[in-house]
Short mmCIF file of C-alpha atoms in Angstrom, two decimals:
data_model
loop_
_atom_site.label_atom_id
_atom_site.label_comp_id
_atom_site.label_asym_id
_atom_site.label_seq_id
_atom_site.Cartn_x
_atom_site.Cartn_y
_atom_site.Cartn_z
CA MET A 1 33.00 -22.85 -0.84
CA ILE A 2 31.19 -25.11 -3.37
CA TYR A 3 28.00 -24.83 -1.11
CA ALA A 4 28.42 -21.29 -0.99
CA LEU A 5 28.58 -20.86 -4.66
CA LYS A 6 25.41 -23.18 -5.26
CA LEU A 7 23.36 -20.96 -2.99
CA LEU A 8 24.85 -17.91 -4.49
CA ILE A 9 23.55 -19.02 -7.98
CA VAL A 10 20.10 -19.56 -6.35
CA VAL A 11 19.74 -16.46 -4.64
CA SER A 12 21.33 -14.43 -7.70
CA VAL A 13 18.58 -15.89 -9.89
CA VAL A 14 15.85 -15.07 -7.17
CA ALA A 15 17.14 -11.43 -7.03
CA CYS A 16 17.13 -11.05 -10.91
CA VAL A 17 13.69 -12.72 -11.43
CA ALA A 18 12.30 -10.32 -8.42
CA GLY A 19 13.97 -7.34 -9.97
CA TYR A 20 12.20 -7.91 -13.35
CA MET A 21 8.92 -8.79 -11.87
CA PHE A 22 8.63 -5.76 -9.64
CA ARG A 23 10.06 -3.21 -12.08
CA SER A 24 6.69 -1.74 -13.15
CA ALA A 25 5.53 -1.63 -9.62
CA PHE A 26 8.35 1.03 -8.62
CA ARG A 27 8.08 2.88 -11.95
CA ASP A 28 6.35 6.21 -10.26
CA ILE A 29 8.86 6.00 -7.23
CA PHE A 30 12.32 5.58 -9.06
CA THR A 31 13.75 6.39 -12.61
CA PRO A 32 14.71 3.39 -14.40
CA ALA A 33 18.57 4.28 -13.75
CA GLU A 34 17.83 4.43 -10.03
CA TYR A 35 15.95 1.36 -9.94
CA LYS A 36 18.78 -0.38 -11.65
CA ARG A 37 21.40 0.95 -9.34
CA ILE A 38 19.39 -0.20 -6.27
CA TRP A 39 19.23 -3.85 -7.58
CA GLN A 40 22.95 -3.58 -8.41
CA THR A 41 23.49 -2.62 -4.67
CA VAL A 42 21.30 -5.69 -3.66
CA LEU A 43 23.21 -8.00 -5.82
CA LEU A 44 26.78 -6.75 -4.81
CA GLY A 45 25.33 -7.47 -1.24
CA VAL A 46 24.38 -11.02 -2.08
CA LEU A 47 28.08 -11.71 -3.84
CA LEU A 48 29.84 -10.21 -0.94
CA SER A 49 27.56 -12.34 1.80
CA TYR A 50 28.35 -15.54 0.06
CA LEU A 51 31.92 -15.09 -1.16
CA CYS A 52 33.79 -13.10 1.57
CA GLN A 53 33.82 -16.18 4.09
CA ILE A 54 35.55 -14.14 6.94
CA PRO A 55 33.18 -11.85 9.07
CA ALA A 56 35.53 -9.06 9.35
CA VAL A 57 36.04 -8.79 5.66
CA PHE A 58 32.32 -8.98 4.95
CA LEU A 59 31.77 -6.08 7.46
CA VAL A 60 34.41 -3.92 6.06
CA ALA A 61 32.87 -4.80 2.31
CA ILE A 62 29.57 -3.85 3.34
CA GLY A 63 30.92 -0.46 4.91
CA VAL A 64 32.55 0.34 1.51
CA LEU A 65 29.43 -0.90 -0.29
CA GLY A 66 27.38 1.31 1.80
CA LEU A 67 29.38 4.35 1.18
CA TRP A 68 29.71 3.74 -2.53
CA SER A 69 25.80 3.41 -2.91
CA ALA A 70 24.99 6.42 -0.65
CA SER A 71 27.33 8.36 -2.83
CA ALA A 72 25.71 7.30 -6.18
CA THR A 73 21.94 7.94 -4.53
CA GLY A 74 22.78 11.44 -3.31
CA ARG A 75 19.66 13.35 -1.70
CA GLY A 76 21.55 14.21 1.48
CA PRO A 77 20.84 12.50 4.66
CA ALA A 78 17.68 11.01 3.33
CA GLY A 79 19.66 9.30 0.54
CA LYS A 80 22.00 7.73 3.21
CA PHE A 81 19.44 6.43 5.35
CA ALA A 82 17.57 4.96 2.55
CA ILE A 83 20.96 2.70 1.62
CA TYR A 84 21.21 2.21 5.32
CA VAL A 85 17.53 0.43 5.31
CA LEU A 86 17.81 -1.13 1.98
CA LEU A 87 21.11 -3.07 3.13
CA ALA A 88 19.72 -3.72 6.64
CA CYS A 89 16.83 -5.76 5.06
CA THR A 90 19.15 -7.65 2.54
CA LEU A 91 21.88 -8.95 4.34
CA PRO A 92 22.40 -11.84 6.78
CA PRO A 93 23.10 -11.57 10.33
CA ILE A 94 26.96 -12.05 10.06
CA SER A 95 28.80 -10.14 13.10
CA VAL A 96 31.97 -9.94 14.55
CA THR A 97 32.65 -9.81 18.59
CA VAL A 98 35.14 -7.36 19.36
CA GLY A 99 37.18 -9.23 22.10
CA GLY A 100 37.84 -7.71 25.48
CA PHE A 101 41.08 -7.57 27.20
CA GLY A 102 42.25 -7.40 31.15
CA GLY A 103 39.30 -9.50 32.39
CA ILE A 104 36.78 -7.74 30.11
CA ASN A 105 34.58 -10.48 28.34
CA TYR A 106 33.84 -8.44 25.02
CA VAL A 107 33.68 -4.96 23.99
CA LEU A 108 30.95 -4.80 21.39
CA GLN A 109 29.25 -7.05 18.77
CA LEU A 110 29.22 -5.59 15.39
CA ASP A 111 27.10 -6.59 12.57
CA HIS A 112 26.36 -4.97 9.17
CA ARG A 113 23.66 -2.67 10.59
CA ARG A 114 25.95 -1.04 13.25
CA ILE A 115 28.76 -0.83 10.59
CA LEU A 116 26.30 1.03 8.41
CA SER A 117 25.07 3.05 11.30
CA ILE A 118 28.60 4.33 12.02
CA VAL A 119 29.63 5.11 8.31
CA LEU A 120 26.19 6.25 6.98
CA LEU A 121 24.18 7.75 9.63
CA GLY A 122 27.24 9.09 11.32
CA TRP A 123 28.03 10.91 8.06
CA ALA A 124 24.15 11.73 7.87
CA ALA A 125 24.24 13.25 11.36
CA VAL A 126 27.33 15.42 10.75
CA GLU A 127 25.58 16.92 7.57
CA ILE A 128 22.39 17.56 9.42
CA MET A 129 24.18 19.48 12.44
CA SER A 130 26.34 21.32 9.93
CA THR A 131 23.39 22.49 7.82
CA LYS A 132 21.33 25.55 9.03
CA ALA A 133 17.89 24.29 8.86
CA SER A 134 14.53 25.92 9.52
CA PRO A 135 13.04 25.78 13.19
CA ARG A 136 11.52 22.35 13.85
CA SER A 137 8.01 22.40 15.14
CA SER A 138 7.63 21.62 18.76
CA LYS A 139 4.96 18.93 18.37
CA SER A 140 7.62 16.49 18.06
CA LEU A 141 9.58 17.39 21.33
CA ALA A 142 7.64 14.93 23.70
CA ILE A 143 8.54 12.17 21.48
CA ASP A 144 11.95 13.09 21.25
CA ILE A 145 12.41 13.36 25.19
CA LEU A 146 10.48 10.20 25.68
CA VAL A 147 12.64 8.11 23.35
CA VAL A 148 15.79 9.35 25.03
CA ALA A 149 14.35 8.97 28.40
CA TYR A 150 13.71 5.37 27.81
CA GLN A 151 17.13 4.54 26.77
CA CYS A 152 18.68 6.62 29.91
CA LEU A 153 16.20 4.57 32.29
CA ARG A 154 17.32 1.26 30.73
CA ILE A 155 21.08 2.10 31.30
CA GLY A 156 20.49 3.67 34.49
CA LEU A 157 18.74 0.73 36.18
CA ILE A 158 21.73 -1.52 35.16
CA VAL A 159 24.16 1.00 37.08
CA PRO A 160 24.18 -0.83 40.44
CA HIS A 161 25.33 -4.15 39.00
CA ALA A 162 27.08 -3.33 35.92
CA THR A 163 30.75 -2.75 35.17
CA TYR A 164 31.79 0.36 33.23
CA THR A 165 32.34 -1.83 30.20
CA THR A 166 28.91 -3.04 30.26
CA LEU A 167 27.38 0.53 30.70
CA ALA A 168 29.55 1.85 27.72
CA ARG A 169 28.68 -1.16 25.65
CA ALA A 170 24.94 -0.44 26.57
CA ALA A 171 25.28 2.93 25.76
CA VAL A 172 27.02 2.76 22.35
CA GLU A 173 24.35 0.03 21.47
CA ALA A 174 21.38 2.31 22.27
CA VAL A 175 23.08 5.08 19.93
CA LEU A 176 23.95 2.83 17.09
CA ASP A 177 20.52 0.96 16.91
CA ILE A 178 18.10 3.48 18.22
CA LEU A 179 19.31 6.92 19.08
CA LEU A 180 20.99 7.62 15.65
CA PRO A 181 18.49 6.26 13.13
CA TYR A 182 15.90 8.17 15.15
CA PHE A 183 17.58 11.53 14.76
CA VAL A 184 18.80 11.10 11.13
CA VAL A 185 15.01 10.24 10.13
CA THR A 186 13.26 12.80 12.29
CA ARG A 187 15.79 15.78 11.14
CA GLY A 188 17.00 14.46 7.88
CA VAL A 189 13.82 13.68 6.33
CA ARG A 190 12.32 17.09 5.06
CA SER A 191 9.89 16.53 2.30
CA MET A 192 7.41 13.80 0.99
CA ALA A 193 10.04 13.14 -1.71
CA ASP A 194 12.39 12.15 1.16
CA LEU A 195 9.80 9.97 2.70
CA ARG A 196 8.94 8.03 -0.43
CA LEU A 197 12.69 7.68 -1.14
CA VAL A 198 13.37 5.98 2.11
CA CYS A 199 10.22 3.91 2.22
CA GLY A 200 10.74 3.12 -1.32
CA HIS A 201 14.17 1.60 -0.73
CA LEU A 202 12.84 -0.19 2.49
CA LEU A 203 9.85 -1.69 0.26
CA MET A 204 12.55 -2.95 -2.23
CA GLY A 205 14.47 -4.50 0.59
CA LEU A 206 11.55 -6.22 1.73
CA ALA A 207 10.52 -7.32 -1.70
CA PHE A 208 13.98 -8.97 -2.19
CA ALA A 209 13.56 -10.56 1.37
CA ALA A 210 10.06 -11.70 0.39
CA GLY A 211 11.26 -13.19 -3.06
CA VAL A 212 14.13 -15.16 -1.26
CA ALA A 213 11.34 -16.43 1.03
CA VAL A 214 9.10 -17.65 -1.46
CA ALA A 215 12.17 -19.53 -3.14
CA GLU A 216 12.68 -21.32 0.04
CA ALA A 217 9.00 -22.29 0.25
CA LEU A 218 9.18 -23.77 -3.19
CA LEU A 219 12.61 -25.61 -2.59
CA GLN A 220 11.77 -26.53 1.23
CA HIS A 221 15.42 -25.40 1.84
CA ASN A 222 16.86 -22.16 3.73
CA LEU A 223 19.19 -20.40 1.53
CA TYR A 224 21.07 -18.31 4.09
CA SER A 225 21.44 -20.50 7.09
CA GLY A 226 24.15 -22.45 5.31
CA LEU A 227 26.27 -19.43 5.57
CA GLN A 228 26.90 -20.27 9.28
CA THR A 229 28.89 -22.98 8.21
CA VAL A 230 30.97 -20.81 5.66
CA TYR A 231 31.74 -18.28 8.17
CA GLY A 232 32.20 -20.34 11.21
CA ILE A 233 29.62 -18.55 13.22
CA HIS A 234 26.19 -19.41 14.68
CA TRP A 235 22.88 -17.33 14.75
CA GLN A 236 20.32 -20.21 15.38
CA GLN A 237 20.44 -23.54 16.94
CA THR A 238 19.49 -25.40 14.05
CA TYR A 239 19.62 -24.81 10.52
CA ALA A 240 16.05 -25.12 9.70
CA LEU A 241 12.83 -24.81 11.77
CA MET A 242 9.82 -26.99 10.80
CA ARG A 243 6.11 -26.80 11.10
CA GLY A 244 4.97 -30.25 10.46
CA SER A 245 6.60 -31.54 7.35
CA LEU A 246 7.03 -27.95 5.84
CA ILE A 247 9.85 -25.88 6.44
CA ARG A 248 9.62 -22.48 7.95
CA VAL A 249 11.08 -19.78 5.65
CA GLN A 250 13.53 -17.02 7.35
CA SER A 251 15.13 -15.47 4.06
CA ILE A 252 18.19 -13.33 5.29
CA THR A 253 17.03 -13.22 8.93
CA PRO A 254 18.06 -15.57 11.81
CA GLN A 255 14.68 -16.51 12.78
CA PRO A 256 11.38 -16.96 10.75
CA ILE A 257 9.43 -14.74 13.18
CA ILE A 258 11.91 -11.74 12.58
CA LEU A 259 11.03 -12.04 8.86
CA ALA A 260 7.47 -12.36 9.46
CA PHE A 261 7.76 -8.96 11.64
CA MET A 262 9.93 -7.31 8.76
CA LEU A 263 6.99 -8.28 6.10
CA LEU A 264 4.25 -6.46 8.07
CA TYR A 265 6.14 -3.24 7.31
CA GLY A 266 6.12 -4.29 3.38
CA LEU A 267 2.29 -4.79 3.46
CA ALA A 268 1.70 -1.27 5.08
CA ILE A 269 4.23 0.77 2.89
CA ALA A 270 3.06 -1.03 -0.20
CA TYR A 271 -0.60 -0.01 0.92
CA TRP A 272 0.69 3.52 1.03
CA LEU A 273 2.74 3.68 -2.07
CA LYS A 274 0.92 1.28 -4.33
CA GLY A 275 -2.53 0.57 -2.82
CA GLN A 276 -4.50 2.46 -5.54
CA GLN A 277 -2.69 0.44 -8.24
CA TRP A 278 -2.96 -3.18 -6.75
CA ARG A 279 -4.76 -4.40 -9.80
CA ARG A 280 -1.49 -4.03 -12.07
CA PRO A 281 0.19 -7.14 -12.61
CA SER A 282 3.50 -5.96 -10.92
CA VAL A 283 1.82 -4.58 -7.90
CA LEU A 284 -0.33 -7.60 -7.36
CA ALA A 285 2.89 -9.73 -7.68
CA LEU A 286 4.56 -7.58 -5.07
CA PHE A 287 1.76 -8.05 -2.58
CA ALA A 288 1.32 -11.65 -3.51
CA ALA A 289 5.21 -12.37 -2.78
CA ILE A 290 4.75 -10.50 0.55
CA ALA A 291 1.74 -12.40 1.54
CA VAL A 292 3.10 -16.00 0.66
CA ALA A 293 6.35 -15.23 2.64
CA GLU A 294 4.42 -14.01 5.49
CA VAL A 295 2.04 -17.13 5.70
CA ALA A 296 5.28 -19.35 5.08
CA THR A 297 7.03 -18.29 8.00
CA PHE A 298 4.43 -20.00 10.13
CA SER A 299 4.80 -17.18 12.59
CA ARG A 300 1.53 -17.08 14.51
CA GLY A 301 1.89 -13.73 16.22
CA PRO A 302 2.88 -11.90 12.93
CA TRP A 303 -0.05 -13.63 11.16
CA ILE A 304 -2.61 -12.03 13.61
CA ALA A 305 -0.77 -8.68 13.51
CA ALA A 306 -1.16 -8.89 9.64
CA VAL A 307 -4.89 -9.54 9.94
CA LEU A 308 -4.93 -6.47 12.46
CA ILE A 309 -3.50 -4.28 9.96
CA VAL A 310 -5.93 -5.09 7.23
CA LEU A 311 -8.85 -4.77 9.66
CA ALA A 312 -7.53 -1.50 10.73
CA LEU A 313 -7.01 -0.32 7.19
CA VAL A 314 -10.85 -1.04 6.52
CA ALA A 315 -12.04 0.20 9.59
CA MET A 316 -10.38 3.66 9.31
CA ARG A 317 -11.89 4.06 5.90
CA ARG A 318 -15.46 3.61 7.37
CA LEU A 319 -15.15 4.96 11.15
CA PRO A 320 -14.72 8.64 12.39
CA GLY A 321 -11.55 9.03 14.28
CA ASN A 322 -13.14 9.14 17.92
CA ALA A 323 -15.23 5.99 17.14
CA PHE A 324 -11.96 4.11 15.65
CA ARG A 325 -10.22 5.32 18.90
CA PHE A 326 -13.16 3.82 21.01
CA VAL A 327 -12.92 0.43 19.37
CA LEU A 328 -9.18 0.35 19.93
CA VAL A 329 -9.66 1.08 23.64
CA ALA A 330 -12.49 -1.30 23.89
CA LEU A 331 -10.58 -4.30 22.36
CA LEU A 332 -7.39 -3.46 24.67
CA ILE A 333 -9.63 -3.64 27.80
CA GLY A 334 -11.55 -6.58 26.69
CA GLY A 335 -8.15 -8.46 26.01
CA VAL A 336 -6.75 -7.49 29.53
CA GLY A 337 -10.19 -8.63 30.93
CA LEU A 338 -9.92 -11.85 29.62
CA LYS A 339 -6.50 -12.59 31.54
CA PHE A 340 -7.63 -11.16 34.81
CA ALA A 341 -11.13 -13.04 34.51
CA GLY A 342 -9.20 -16.25 34.29
CA ALA A 343 -10.43 -17.11 30.85
CA ASP A 344 -6.84 -18.67 29.93
CA GLN A 345 -8.11 -22.10 29.13
CA GLN A 346 -10.85 -20.86 26.81
CA VAL A 347 -8.09 -18.47 24.90
CA LEU A 348 -5.86 -21.48 24.55
CA ASP A 349 -8.75 -23.75 23.25
CA ALA A 350 -9.59 -20.98 20.79
CA LEU A 351 -5.96 -20.60 19.54
CA GLY A 352 -5.62 -24.28 19.28
CA ALA A 353 -8.40 -24.68 16.95
CA LEU A 354 -7.14 -21.79 15.11
CA PHE A 355 -3.68 -22.83 14.57
CA GLY A 356 -3.78 -26.56 14.92
CA SER A 357 -3.79 -28.79 18.00
CA ASP A 358 -0.55 -30.80 17.28
CA GLN A 359 2.05 -31.06 20.26
CA SER A 360 4.49 -28.55 19.04
CA ASN A 361 1.65 -25.86 18.77
CA ILE A 362 0.01 -26.61 21.97
CA ALA A 363 3.58 -26.58 23.70
CA SER A 364 4.42 -23.18 22.35
CA ILE A 365 1.14 -21.65 23.34
CA GLU A 366 1.44 -23.25 26.98
CA TYR A 367 5.00 -21.67 27.35
CA ARG A 368 3.80 -18.41 26.62
CA ARG A 369 0.91 -18.96 29.22
CA GLN A 370 3.41 -20.01 31.78
CA LEU A 371 5.74 -17.20 31.04
CA LEU A 372 2.96 -14.72 31.39
CA ASP A 373 1.71 -16.12 34.87
CA THR A 374 5.30 -16.47 36.01
CA SER A 375 6.26 -12.84 34.83
CA LEU A 376 3.21 -11.23 36.11
CA ALA A 377 3.52 -12.81 39.64
CA LEU A 378 7.18 -11.13 39.84
CA ILE A 379 6.38 -7.95 38.47
CA LYS A 380 3.58 -7.62 41.34
CA GLN A 381 6.49 -7.98 43.86
CA SER A 382 8.48 -5.01 42.51
CA PRO A 383 6.16 -3.19 39.80
CA TRP A 384 7.60 0.22 39.37
CA LEU A 385 11.23 -0.10 38.14
CA GLY A 386 11.55 -3.92 37.39
CA VAL A 387 12.55 -7.01 39.02
CA PRO A 388 16.19 -7.14 40.14
CA ASN A 389 17.64 -10.57 39.09
CA TYR A 390 14.58 -12.11 37.75
CA ALA A 391 15.94 -14.62 35.80
CA ALA A 392 16.88 -16.77 39.17
CA HIS A 393 13.30 -17.10 39.73
CA MET A 394 12.25 -18.35 36.10
CA GLN A 395 14.46 -21.22 36.09
CA ASP A 396 11.49 -23.45 35.30
CA LEU A 397 11.00 -21.82 32.11
CA LYS A 398 14.49 -22.76 30.54
CA GLN A 399 14.31 -24.21 27.09
CA GLY A 400 16.30 -26.88 25.71
CA GLU A 401 18.90 -24.52 24.72
CA GLY A 402 19.48 -23.41 28.28
CA ILE A 403 18.02 -20.16 27.91
CA ILE A 404 14.86 -18.45 29.29
CA ASP A 405 13.16 -17.29 26.11
CA LEU A 406 11.11 -13.88 26.83
CA VAL A 407 8.85 -14.12 23.79
CA ASN A 408 6.78 -11.11 24.88
CA SER A 409 8.55 -8.02 24.65
CA TYR A 410 5.97 -6.12 27.24
CA LEU A 411 6.92 -8.76 29.97
CA ALA A 412 10.58 -7.92 29.29
CA ILE A 413 10.40 -4.48 29.42
CA LEU A 414 8.38 -4.93 32.86
CA LEU A 415 10.84 -7.20 34.40
CA ASP A 416 13.75 -4.78 33.35
CA ALA A 417 12.06 -1.54 33.93
CA GLY A 418 8.74 -1.83 35.46
CA VAL A 419 5.54 -0.07 34.95
CA ILE A 420 7.27 3.21 34.70
CA GLY A 421 9.71 1.89 31.89
CA LEU A 422 6.75 0.30 29.81
CA THR A 423 4.95 3.63 30.11
CA ILE A 424 7.96 5.68 28.88
CA TYR A 425 8.29 3.01 26.09
CA LEU A 426 4.60 2.90 24.96
CA LEU A 427 3.63 6.51 25.21
CA PRO A 428 5.77 7.74 21.84
CA PHE A 429 3.91 5.17 20.12
CA LEU A 430 0.34 6.13 21.14
CA ILE A 431 1.15 9.97 20.98
CA VAL A 432 2.04 9.27 17.12
CA LEU A 433 -0.95 6.85 16.91
CA ASN A 434 -3.45 9.40 18.02
CA ARG A 435 -1.86 12.25 15.82
CA LEU A 436 -1.80 10.06 12.72
CA ILE A 437 -5.85 9.36 13.37
CA SER A 438 -6.38 12.83 13.85
CA ALA A 439 -4.64 13.62 10.46
CA ILE A 440 -6.76 11.51 8.41
CA ARG A 441 -9.50 13.76 6.70
CA ARG A 442 -12.86 12.67 7.14
CA PRO A 443 -15.57 12.45 5.99
CA ASP A 444 -14.13 11.75 2.64
CA PRO A 445 -11.41 9.53 2.47
CA ALA A 446 -11.04 10.23 -1.11
CA ALA A 447 -9.72 13.81 -0.43
CA SER A 448 -6.17 14.20 -0.13
CA GLN A 449 -5.29 10.36 -0.76
CA THR A 450 -1.57 11.01 -0.30
CA GLY A 451 -1.80 12.09 3.39
CA ASN A 452 -4.68 10.00 4.13
CA ARG A 453 -3.04 6.99 3.04
CA PHE A 454 0.35 7.58 4.67
CA ALA A 455 -1.57 8.35 7.90
CA MET A 456 -3.79 5.25 7.84
CA ALA A 457 -0.91 2.86 6.66
CA PHE A 458 1.35 3.76 9.71
CA SER A 459 -1.86 3.85 12.03
CA ALA A 460 -2.32 0.43 11.23
CA LEU A 461 1.21 -0.61 11.04
CA ILE A 462 1.59 0.66 14.55
CA ILE A 463 -1.38 -1.41 15.89
CA GLY A 464 -0.12 -4.38 14.19
CA CYS A 465 3.52 -4.04 15.60
CA LEU A 466 2.40 -3.37 19.05
CA PHE A 467 0.38 -6.47 19.01
CA ALA A 468 3.33 -8.51 17.33
CA ILE A 469 5.88 -7.84 20.09
CA PHE A 470 3.33 -9.24 22.30
CA THR A 471 4.45 -12.60 20.90
CA ALA A 472 7.99 -11.93 20.29
CA SER A 473 11.26 -10.62 21.64
CA THR A 474 12.78 -7.41 20.66
CA PHE A 475 16.11 -8.42 19.14
CA ASN A 476 17.97 -8.35 15.78
CA ILE A 477 16.42 -5.77 13.34
CA ILE A 478 13.25 -5.77 15.33
CA PRO A 479 14.50 -2.50 17.41
CA VAL A 480 15.61 -0.46 14.26
CA LEU A 481 12.13 -1.47 12.61
CA LEU A 482 10.37 -0.18 15.71
CA THR A 483 12.55 2.86 15.67
CA LEU A 484 11.21 3.59 12.08
CA LEU A 485 7.51 3.05 13.29
CA LEU A 486 8.20 6.25 15.52
CA SER A 487 10.36 8.29 13.19
CA LEU A 488 9.00 8.09 10.00
CA PRO A 489 5.37 9.35 11.23
CA THR A 490 6.91 11.79 13.37
CA ALA A 491 9.00 13.21 10.31
CA TRP A 492 5.67 13.49 8.28
CA LEU A 493 3.87 14.96 11.06
CA ALA A 494 6.46 17.59 11.26
CA LEU A 495 5.88 18.50 7.64
CA PRO A 496 3.67 21.60 6.63
CA LEU A 497 0.04 20.51 6.00
CA GLU A 498 0.49 21.13 2.26
CA GLU A 499 3.52 19.25 2.04
CA ARG A 500 2.12 16.22 3.80
CA ASN A 501 -0.37 16.07 0.73
CA ALA A 502 2.04 16.25 -1.68
CA ALA A 503 2.58 13.39 -3.96
CA GLY A 504 6.39 13.32 -3.75
CA ALA A 505 6.52 11.36 -7.03
CA ARG A 506 9.49 11.40 -9.79
CA ALA A 507 9.71 14.90 -11.15
CA ASP A 508 9.92 13.31 -14.67
CA LEU A 509 6.34 11.60 -14.22
CA GLU A 510 5.08 15.04 -12.79
CA LEU A 511 5.81 16.38 -16.24
CA ASP A 512 4.82 13.00 -17.87
CA ILE A 513 8.06 12.54 -19.46
CA PRO A 514 8.26 9.24 -21.55
CA ASP A 515 10.99 6.59 -20.13
CA ASP A 516 11.64 5.71 -23.78
CA PRO A 517 14.67 7.81 -25.35
CA LEU A 518 13.01 8.11 -28.62
CA ARG A 519 9.72 9.17 -27.52
CA ARG A 520 11.37 11.43 -24.75
CA HIS A 521 13.13 13.49 -27.86
CA ALA A 522 9.87 13.83 -29.46
CA TRP A 523 8.20 14.91 -26.35
CA ALA A 524 10.80 17.66 -25.82
CA GLY A 525 10.33 18.84 -29.15
CA GLY A 526 6.60 19.26 -28.46
CA ARG A 527 7.29 21.08 -25.31
CA LEU A 528 9.43 23.71 -26.85
CA SER A 529 7.03 24.14 -29.75
#
């Protein structure tokens, strides 16, 4: 308990410092009262994380916190989803396994995201279905079908060798982690103000996670991994991962690479919401915190993904849409061509020169090469719908923990669902990416800045994330983030053109109402006169 209190004090100080430093950066997104309420929610989440000590108590408390915060926020389904993403990015991976009975191993693993999905997104879904809304555009129908089809295919392929409990568990997890968030965003986000609300909460959650990561880099101590002892659970094999003599920061996540993946969203969303104001000290501090935290994870794949995001943003400001598409296709063909041309060793040498040639770096890169070669050999034997019992053929790839770590999401999908599954999985991202690129108004990028910046930010984010999952497994919060990567642009594309280009800023800022109550009184008198 004493150890938990020490960690609580440090994290609380970090949260307060971050809240103070970044307050001006969010001034045109939230009113001072809204900003204060959001940081109160974050601080209450921190207190519950360190003081509950029993996983079940923690999850119940988080459910109550989510309901209270959503009620205080208002704004319908968009407000509920905003609280969902805020808490998803600011709470540690404390979970409870709902035990089985009568030979059933376990029923379901519940963490804070699934609890919030049940209580907040379930509530939002009921609101959406009970509200008579205007007819939706048919443009998103193909994406809807593909998202549902992939989940159905994935579950259908395990039917021959799965129990009814396993099938039910897979279905419930798909609904809570993928389908319900997708439904609430695509049907519940109906204006630019709603989009800014959701993305503003997400950015604030990522700002907190980045602040904790910066503190970990300075202190050389992980601030949340010690909760495993407090709660008597394990979410990682060791309490800290190192790169040489430096600790790899991970903030509220169970692994550094997950934090690094999360921070990619911070980079893109900050570009959309705050890119024009990057010279302001508070905005510059926000970008700096995200960048420092990203670097301190020492996660090579997300590093490259972050560079790709920046390069994509630069290219989209200078290239016509078709030229940008051509560059993307050429790079993809070039990357695949290197593999089939047998240039593995040259690529390994280049990566070693880029990231260092110490034994741990070389071993990690070599493991990924062996995983790719072994997986491709298996996929050739059964390419269309996956490889049954593929783990039995990959025993030589077992790690020290006794697991086969599929640190490549594309290979995992190919092994599970084959080329058909991978095609269905990727098509929604490619459709959305193509539509976003088409939505960027050229040749004058300065025209319609709000719409252009959103389209460019999420186009770049899709490109970066599709590369990042080549180097990482899709687990923990990553499936939720990938669902956001589809659903937020889909919601934006469904808006009328004039609404897409609306600023969606605070109403009081559109009227230039001062924050200072004394000045506000004088302003009101001037308006009335």
